[in-house]
Amino acid sequence: MADKTYENVKIEREGEITFLILNRPEKRNAMSPGLHYDMEDALLFLNDDPQTKVVIITGAGDSWCAGQDLKLYFRETANNPAERKRSNTASHHWRHDILTRFSKPTIAMVNGFCFGGAFTQLCSCDFAIAAEDAIFGLSEVNWGIIPGGIVSWNLTDMLLPRHAMYYAATGESFDGKRAVEIGLVNFAVPKDELKAKTLELANKLLKLNPNVLRFTKEGVRAVRHMRADDAREYLGAKQDSLQKADKEIADRVGMKKFLDEKSYRPGLGPYQRPQS
Ligand code: COA
């Protein structure tokens, strides 16, 4: 079946890896209401798409995403509260609700500019790899607005408080290498290696048991703001449900290989799944 097509978003595939591309390069992939509706629909589609095992979110052209579209998202909805509410709901839905609960791993492949509201989907992706020369910035102060939606929450959740305050308050931009130093992305690589390195990570994830991966990322996210006692309860119950969800886990294949067959040492290399 042919993929769905959108005005502001593109789907491209490399086997089980799916690229979801913000596609308004002439506006540096700024997020218009239309882009929010397209992303919401495309992510819901890919979440249930059996061929997709990993999603990579990137931007067409030289920009990853220049933040909310100041004209279409802010100015043109200023006197249209119904449209503002509808686009604001879609904006939060895909950038936070859908992405943080996505059933498959997601990677932000930051190919260029990343500003303002774009920090929300950046932080919601499970992993992030940036071009060394990508430019990041919380430019809200320049427009007389604060890093709103949940951008300020994303900053304090992801960065040390000193870094969050500095970049939010000054609006100073920084590059991909600095983004690694402050904990915003996992790796920064030369731009001409960005796609290859991102695919390398995606292929590594494809080799893992998808249920272990999903339960792990759900667990890591869920315990973030819990008390230790609650986290212990939650993770115990979570492990029980993983056990029930996956026969390979229930059979403790990895442990048998280590303890009985002595054919596997996790410290020396990743677990190879049995071939089906
Ligand atoms: N909202 C609306 N339009 C935007 C935009 C945004 N956030 N970011 C870029 N654009 C538009 C520009 O208005 C321009 O449109 P035009 O061709 O109709 O004039 C087009 O995209 C290209 O932008 P331009 O500034 O010429 O490209 P550049 O490559 O020289 O610079 C940026 C790119 C991203 C550095 C620059 O556009 C910029 O600073 N944008 C604002 C980013 C921002 O502050 N985002 C947070 C919003 S809260």
Coordinates of C-alpha atoms in Angstrom, one line a residue, residues 36 63 95 164 177 211-212 249:
H36 CA 1.1 20.3 13.2
S63 CA 17.1 23.3 8.7
R95 CA 5.4 17.0 20.0
A164 CA 18.6 25.9 31.0
K177 CA 29.1 20.1 19.9
N211 CA 9.5 -5.3 23.7
V212 CA 12.5 -4.9 26.0
I249 CA 11.9 -12.8 27.7

